[in-house]
């Protein structure tokens, strides 16, 4: 059950981040927020903060899941924090050159290792933009047993941002009751 909780948490976070639709050529003044609250994200410059409220009474989950992502163009990296209520699950900076998957695992039996991972792929970046696609991977004993494409994003030059992804994954989670129509939004 703990792995399922972590999987749902990570799924909601990633879907929230990649569903933020940025208006092409829409300039944002420094410190001015672009309101994308219909999809639970607020972004400014190279930063994006997203939160989703999750209510799964059948498995006793009632929590707010948040992520903050900052593109670090000078370092060619991203700084990412993932939290469940006020508990931080992940807080680190990773390279966008060849980022490792971000995995959360559980050992059900001493010899059975299960991981749920977020992997960035099809990455393109320079000092002015970062684009990538996001995929979930389920692993058993370090072997990928399932993959689910989530979508792709493009963070353009500091003040111009755009994103183009499918709403299919978020729609499915909303119909299953994992996402709510009026999300809770926090900014970085």
PDB file of C-alpha atoms in Angstrom:
ATOM      1  CA  UNK A   1       0.000   0.000   0.000  1.00  0.00           C
ATOM      2  CA  UNK A   2       2.906   2.389   0.703  1.00  0.00           C
ATOM      3  CA  UNK A   3       4.182   1.957  -2.848  1.00  0.00           C
ATOM      4  CA  UNK A   4       0.721   2.714  -4.229  1.00  0.00           C
ATOM      5  CA  UNK A   5       0.607   5.888  -2.128  1.00  0.00           C
ATOM      6  CA  UNK A   6       3.995   6.972  -3.419  1.00  0.00           C
ATOM      7  CA  UNK A   7       3.027   6.124  -7.009  1.00  0.00           C
ATOM      8  CA  UNK A   8      -0.172   8.189  -6.802  1.00  0.00           C
ATOM      9  CA  UNK A   9       1.745  11.041  -5.186  1.00  0.00           C
ATOM     10  CA  UNK A  10       4.410  11.084  -7.871  1.00  0.00           C
ATOM     11  CA  UNK A  11       1.825  10.673 -10.655  1.00  0.00           C
ATOM     12  CA  UNK A  12      -0.183  13.665  -9.480  1.00  0.00           C
ATOM     13  CA  UNK A  13       2.917  15.815  -9.135  1.00  0.00           C
ATOM     14  CA  UNK A  14       4.260  15.099 -12.579  1.00  0.00           C
ATOM     15  CA  UNK A  15       0.890  15.439 -14.248  1.00  0.00           C
ATOM     16  CA  UNK A  16       0.357  18.797 -12.529  1.00  0.00           C
ATOM     17  CA  UNK A  17       3.726  20.076 -13.678  1.00  0.00           C
ATOM     18  CA  UNK A  18       3.398  18.995 -17.283  1.00  0.00           C
ATOM     19  CA  UNK A  19      -0.211  20.140 -17.604  1.00  0.00           C
ATOM     20  CA  UNK A  20       0.667  23.811 -16.973  1.00  0.00           C
ATOM     21  CA  UNK A  21      -0.089  25.402 -20.346  1.00  0.00           C
ATOM     22  CA  UNK A  22       2.031  28.474 -20.982  1.00  0.00           C
ATOM     23  CA  UNK A  23       0.847  31.015 -23.533  1.00  0.00           C
ATOM     24  CA  UNK A  24       3.331  31.279 -26.405  1.00  0.00           C
ATOM     25  CA  UNK A  25       5.066  34.678 -26.559  1.00  0.00           C
ATOM     26  CA  UNK A  26       3.243  35.785 -23.403  1.00  0.00           C
ATOM     27  CA  UNK A  27       5.748  37.950 -21.519  1.00  0.00           C
ATOM     28  CA  UNK A  28       5.841  37.790 -17.719  1.00  0.00           C
ATOM     29  CA  UNK A  29       7.414  40.657 -15.807  1.00  0.00           C
ATOM     30  CA  UNK A  30       9.902  39.638 -13.121  1.00  0.00           C
ATOM     31  CA  UNK A  31       8.063  38.587  -9.920  1.00  0.00           C
ATOM     32  CA  UNK A  32       4.722  38.579 -11.766  1.00  0.00           C
ATOM     33  CA  UNK A  33       2.949  35.230 -11.642  1.00  0.00           C
ATOM     34  CA  UNK A  34       1.245  33.631 -14.596  1.00  0.00           C
ATOM     35  CA  UNK A  35      -2.007  32.216 -13.260  1.00  0.00           C
ATOM     36  CA  UNK A  36      -2.511  28.688 -14.496  1.00  0.00           C
ATOM     37  CA  UNK A  37      -4.524  27.687 -11.445  1.00  0.00           C
ATOM     38  CA  UNK A  38      -7.118  25.789 -13.481  1.00  0.00           C
ATOM     39  CA  UNK A  39      -4.468  23.117 -13.763  1.00  0.00           C
ATOM     40  CA  UNK A  40      -2.939  23.637 -10.293  1.00  0.00           C
ATOM     41  CA  UNK A  41       0.294  25.362 -11.317  1.00  0.00           C
ATOM     42  CA  UNK A  42       1.680  28.867 -11.076  1.00  0.00           C
ATOM     43  CA  UNK A  43       4.835  29.783 -12.895  1.00  0.00           C
ATOM     44  CA  UNK A  44       7.186  32.732 -13.099  1.00  0.00           C
ATOM     45  CA  UNK A  45      10.314  32.882 -15.210  1.00  0.00           C
ATOM     46  CA  UNK A  46      12.163  29.553 -14.813  1.00  0.00           C
ATOM     47  CA  UNK A  47      10.112  28.425 -11.789  1.00  0.00           C
ATOM     48  CA  UNK A  48       6.939  26.395 -11.533  1.00  0.00           C
ATOM     49  CA  UNK A  49       5.056  25.396  -8.387  1.00  0.00           C
ATOM     50  CA  UNK A  50       2.172  22.932  -8.470  1.00  0.00           C
ATOM     51  CA  UNK A  51      -0.057  21.341  -5.839  1.00  0.00           C
ATOM     52  CA  UNK A  52      -2.889  18.838  -5.988  1.00  0.00           C
ATOM     53  CA  UNK A  53      -5.220  17.711  -3.230  1.00  0.00           C
ATOM     54  CA  UNK A  54      -5.677  13.927  -3.190  1.00  0.00           C
ATOM     55  CA  UNK A  55      -8.613  12.268  -1.439  1.00  0.00           C
ATOM     56  CA  UNK A  56      -8.693   8.464  -1.620  1.00  0.00           C
ATOM     57  CA  UNK A  57     -10.895   7.367   1.300  1.00  0.00           C
ATOM     58  CA  UNK A  58     -10.761   3.668   0.369  1.00  0.00           C
ATOM     59  CA  UNK A  59      -7.059   3.575   1.171  1.00  0.00           C
ATOM     60  CA  UNK A  60      -7.062   6.373   3.771  1.00  0.00           C
ATOM     61  CA  UNK A  61      -5.186   8.994   1.774  1.00  0.00           C
ATOM     62  CA  UNK A  62      -6.150  12.617   2.323  1.00  0.00           C
ATOM     63  CA  UNK A  63      -3.240  14.906   1.488  1.00  0.00           C
ATOM     64  CA  UNK A  64      -1.837  17.773  -0.524  1.00  0.00           C
ATOM     65  CA  UNK A  65       0.987  16.900  -2.892  1.00  0.00           C
ATOM     66  CA  UNK A  66       3.244  19.689  -4.157  1.00  0.00           C
ATOM     67  CA  UNK A  67       6.256  20.118  -6.373  1.00  0.00           C
ATOM     68  CA  UNK A  68       8.503  23.052  -7.082  1.00  0.00           C
ATOM     69  CA  UNK A  69      10.766  22.936 -10.115  1.00  0.00           C
ATOM     70  CA  UNK A  70      13.373  25.501 -11.112  1.00  0.00           C
ATOM     71  CA  UNK A  71      15.339  25.334 -14.359  1.00  0.00           C
ATOM     72  CA  UNK A  72      18.967  26.283 -13.693  1.00  0.00           C
ATOM     73  CA  UNK A  73      20.213  27.321 -17.157  1.00  0.00           C
ATOM     74  CA  UNK A  74      23.759  28.215 -16.052  1.00  0.00           C
ATOM     75  CA  UNK A  75      24.170  24.774 -14.485  1.00  0.00           C
ATOM     76  CA  UNK A  76      22.087  22.933 -17.094  1.00  0.00           C
ATOM     77  CA  UNK A  77      20.082  21.388 -14.278  1.00  0.00           C
ATOM     78  CA  UNK A  78      16.765  21.411 -12.470  1.00  0.00           C
ATOM     79  CA  UNK A  79      16.142  21.860  -8.791  1.00  0.00           C
ATOM     80  CA  UNK A  80      13.119  19.852  -7.703  1.00  0.00           C
ATOM     81  CA  UNK A  81      11.264  19.427  -4.429  1.00  0.00           C
ATOM     82  CA  UNK A  82       8.397  16.962  -3.991  1.00  0.00           C
ATOM     83  CA  UNK A  83       6.306  17.062  -0.805  1.00  0.00           C
ATOM     84  CA  UNK A  84       3.413  15.083   0.660  1.00  0.00           C
ATOM     85  CA  UNK A  85       1.490  17.323   3.077  1.00  0.00           C
ATOM     86  CA  UNK A  86       4.393  19.091   4.748  1.00  0.00           C
ATOM     87  CA  UNK A  87       6.808  16.139   4.487  1.00  0.00           C
ATOM     88  CA  UNK A  88       9.533  16.410   1.849  1.00  0.00           C
ATOM     89  CA  UNK A  89       9.929  13.214  -0.199  1.00  0.00           C
ATOM     90  CA  UNK A  90      12.540  14.527  -2.617  1.00  0.00           C
ATOM     91  CA  UNK A  91      14.728  17.641  -2.626  1.00  0.00           C
ATOM     92  CA  UNK A  92      17.677  17.692  -4.964  1.00  0.00           C
ATOM     93  CA  UNK A  93      19.273  19.216  -8.020  1.00  0.00           C
ATOM     94  CA  UNK A  94      19.825  16.986 -11.024  1.00  0.00           C
ATOM     95  CA  UNK A  95      21.603  17.522 -14.316  1.00  0.00           C
ATOM     96  CA  UNK A  96      19.529  17.760 -17.473  1.00  0.00           C
ATOM     97  CA  UNK A  97      22.438  16.365 -19.505  1.00  0.00           C
ATOM     98  CA  UNK A  98      21.662  12.777 -18.519  1.00  0.00           C
ATOM     99  CA  UNK A  99      19.349  12.868 -15.501  1.00  0.00           C
ATOM    100  CA  UNK A 100      18.846   9.694 -13.524  1.00  0.00           C
ATOM    101  CA  UNK A 101      15.287   8.530 -12.938  1.00  0.00           C
ATOM    102  CA  UNK A 102      13.774   9.778  -9.685  1.00  0.00           C
ATOM    103  CA  UNK A 103      12.621   6.625  -7.921  1.00  0.00           C
ATOM    104  CA  UNK A 104      10.693   5.781  -4.795  1.00  0.00           C
ATOM    105  CA  UNK A 105      10.949   2.182  -3.708  1.00  0.00           C
ATOM    106  CA  UNK A 106       9.642  -0.442  -1.374  1.00  0.00           C
ATOM    107  CA  UNK A 107      11.017  -3.802  -0.364  1.00  0.00           C
ATOM    108  CA  UNK A 108       8.010  -6.097   0.112  1.00  0.00           C
ATOM    109  CA  UNK A 109      10.212  -9.087   0.746  1.00  0.00           C
ATOM    110  CA  UNK A 110      13.927  -8.853   1.500  1.00  0.00           C
ATOM    111  CA  UNK A 111      14.821 -10.016  -2.000  1.00  0.00           C
ATOM    112  CA  UNK A 112      11.990  -8.276  -3.933  1.00  0.00           C
ATOM    113  CA  UNK A 113      12.826  -4.675  -4.777  1.00  0.00           C
ATOM    114  CA  UNK A 114      10.001  -2.568  -6.293  1.00  0.00           C
ATOM    115  CA  UNK A 115      10.544   0.996  -7.566  1.00  0.00           C
ATOM    116  CA  UNK A 116       8.244   3.569  -9.144  1.00  0.00           C
ATOM    117  CA  UNK A 117      10.218   6.119 -11.128  1.00  0.00           C
ATOM    118  CA  UNK A 118       9.889   9.352 -13.062  1.00  0.00           C
ATOM    119  CA  UNK A 119      12.242   9.553 -16.029  1.00  0.00           C
ATOM    120  CA  UNK A 120      12.953  12.575 -18.224  1.00  0.00           C
ATOM    121  CA  UNK A 121      13.772  11.698 -21.838  1.00  0.00           C
ATOM    122  CA  UNK A 122      13.984  13.355 -25.280  1.00  0.00           C
ATOM    123  CA  UNK A 123      15.736  16.203 -23.494  1.00  0.00           C
ATOM    124  CA  UNK A 124      16.805  19.321 -25.385  1.00  0.00           C
ATOM    125  CA  UNK A 125      18.268  22.321 -23.605  1.00  0.00           C
ATOM    126  CA  UNK A 126      20.489  25.367 -23.753  1.00  0.00           C
ATOM    127  CA  UNK A 127      20.786  28.521 -21.658  1.00  0.00           C
ATOM    128  CA  UNK A 128      17.462  29.759 -23.020  1.00  0.00           C
ATOM    129  CA  UNK A 129      15.168  26.751 -22.885  1.00  0.00           C
ATOM    130  CA  UNK A 130      14.559  23.267 -21.546  1.00  0.00           C
ATOM    131  CA  UNK A 131      12.271  20.759 -23.192  1.00  0.00           C
ATOM    132  CA  UNK A 132      11.771  17.133 -22.265  1.00  0.00           C
ATOM    133  CA  UNK A 133       9.239  14.348 -22.048  1.00  0.00           C
ATOM    134  CA  UNK A 134       8.210  12.621 -18.834  1.00  0.00           C
ATOM    135  CA  UNK A 135       7.578   8.915 -18.374  1.00  0.00           C
ATOM    136  CA  UNK A 136       6.595   6.754 -15.386  1.00  0.00           C
ATOM    137  CA  UNK A 137       8.393   3.460 -15.025  1.00  0.00           C
ATOM    138  CA  UNK A 138       7.613   0.573 -12.700  1.00  0.00           C
ATOM    139  CA  UNK A 139      10.585  -1.614 -11.854  1.00  0.00           C
ATOM    140  CA  UNK A 140      10.910  -4.965 -10.128  1.00  0.00           C
ATOM    141  CA  UNK A 141      14.414  -6.105  -9.247  1.00  0.00           C
ATOM    142  CA  UNK A 142      15.714  -3.113 -11.291  1.00  0.00           C
ATOM    143  CA  UNK A 143      14.007  -4.360 -14.478  1.00  0.00           C
ATOM    144  CA  UNK A 144      11.415  -2.070 -16.086  1.00  0.00           C
ATOM    145  CA  UNK A 145       8.115  -3.972 -16.196  1.00  0.00           C
ATOM    146  CA  UNK A 146       5.785  -1.117 -17.208  1.00  0.00           C
ATOM    147  CA  UNK A 147       6.057   2.332 -18.816  1.00  0.00           C
ATOM    148  CA  UNK A 148       3.512   5.136 -19.105  1.00  0.00           C
ATOM    149  CA  UNK A 149       4.212   8.257 -21.163  1.00  0.00           C
ATOM    150  CA  UNK A 150       2.909  11.338 -19.381  1.00  0.00           C
ATOM    151  CA  UNK A 151       3.713  14.153 -21.791  1.00  0.00           C
ATOM    152  CA  UNK A 152       6.277  16.703 -22.927  1.00  0.00           C
ATOM    153  CA  UNK A 153       7.056  20.271 -21.884  1.00  0.00           C
ATOM    154  CA  UNK A 154       9.096  23.259 -23.068  1.00  0.00           C
ATOM    155  CA  UNK A 155      10.296  25.995 -20.727  1.00  0.00           C
ATOM    156  CA  UNK A 156      11.367  28.729 -23.126  1.00  0.00           C
ATOM    157  CA  UNK A 157      13.499  31.832 -22.486  1.00  0.00           C
ATOM    158  CA  UNK A 158      13.148  33.271 -18.968  1.00  0.00           C
ATOM    159  CA  UNK A 159      10.024  35.296 -19.640  1.00  0.00           C
ATOM    160  CA  UNK A 160       8.413  33.266 -22.422  1.00  0.00           C
ATOM    161  CA  UNK A 161       7.073  29.852 -21.571  1.00  0.00           C
ATOM    162  CA  UNK A 162       4.961  27.304 -23.380  1.00  0.00           C
ATOM    163  CA  UNK A 163       3.832  23.762 -22.848  1.00  0.00           C
ATOM    164  CA  UNK A 164       2.167  21.294 -25.158  1.00  0.00           C
ATOM    165  CA  UNK A 165       0.931  18.002 -23.731  1.00  0.00           C
ATOM    166  CA  UNK A 166      -2.020  15.676 -23.898  1.00  0.00           C
ATOM    167  CA  UNK A 167      -4.685  15.996 -21.205  1.00  0.00           C
ATOM    168  CA  UNK A 168      -5.418  12.258 -21.385  1.00  0.00           C
ATOM    169  CA  UNK A 169      -3.519  11.205 -18.239  1.00  0.00           C
ATOM    170  CA  UNK A 170      -4.917  13.972 -16.040  1.00  0.00           C
ATOM    171  CA  UNK A 171      -8.453  13.305 -17.303  1.00  0.00           C
ATOM    172  CA  UNK A 172      -8.149   9.625 -16.379  1.00  0.00           C
ATOM    173  CA  UNK A 173      -6.913  10.431 -12.862  1.00  0.00           C
ATOM    174  CA  UNK A 174      -9.687  13.007 -12.405  1.00  0.00           C
ATOM    175  CA  UNK A 175     -12.359  10.467 -13.465  1.00  0.00           C
ATOM    176  CA  UNK A 176     -10.921   7.924 -11.027  1.00  0.00           C
ATOM    177  CA  UNK A 177     -11.279  10.521  -8.271  1.00  0.00           C
ATOM    178  CA  UNK A 178      -7.557  11.129  -7.768  1.00  0.00           C
ATOM    179  CA  UNK A 179      -7.716  14.786  -8.856  1.00  0.00           C
ATOM    180  CA  UNK A 180     -10.251  17.443  -7.961  1.00  0.00           C
ATOM    181  CA  UNK A 181     -11.665  20.250 -10.084  1.00  0.00           C
ATOM    182  CA  UNK A 182     -10.545  23.047  -7.732  1.00  0.00           C
ATOM    183  CA  UNK A 183      -6.915  22.386  -6.874  1.00  0.00           C
ATOM    184  CA  UNK A 184      -4.964  23.949  -4.046  1.00  0.00           C
ATOM    185  CA  UNK A 185      -2.096  26.023  -5.452  1.00  0.00           C
ATOM    186  CA  UNK A 186       1.084  27.148  -3.723  1.00  0.00           C
ATOM    187  CA  UNK A 187       3.892  29.131  -5.297  1.00  0.00           C
ATOM    188  CA  UNK A 188       7.531  28.403  -4.849  1.00  0.00           C
TER     189      UNK A 188
END
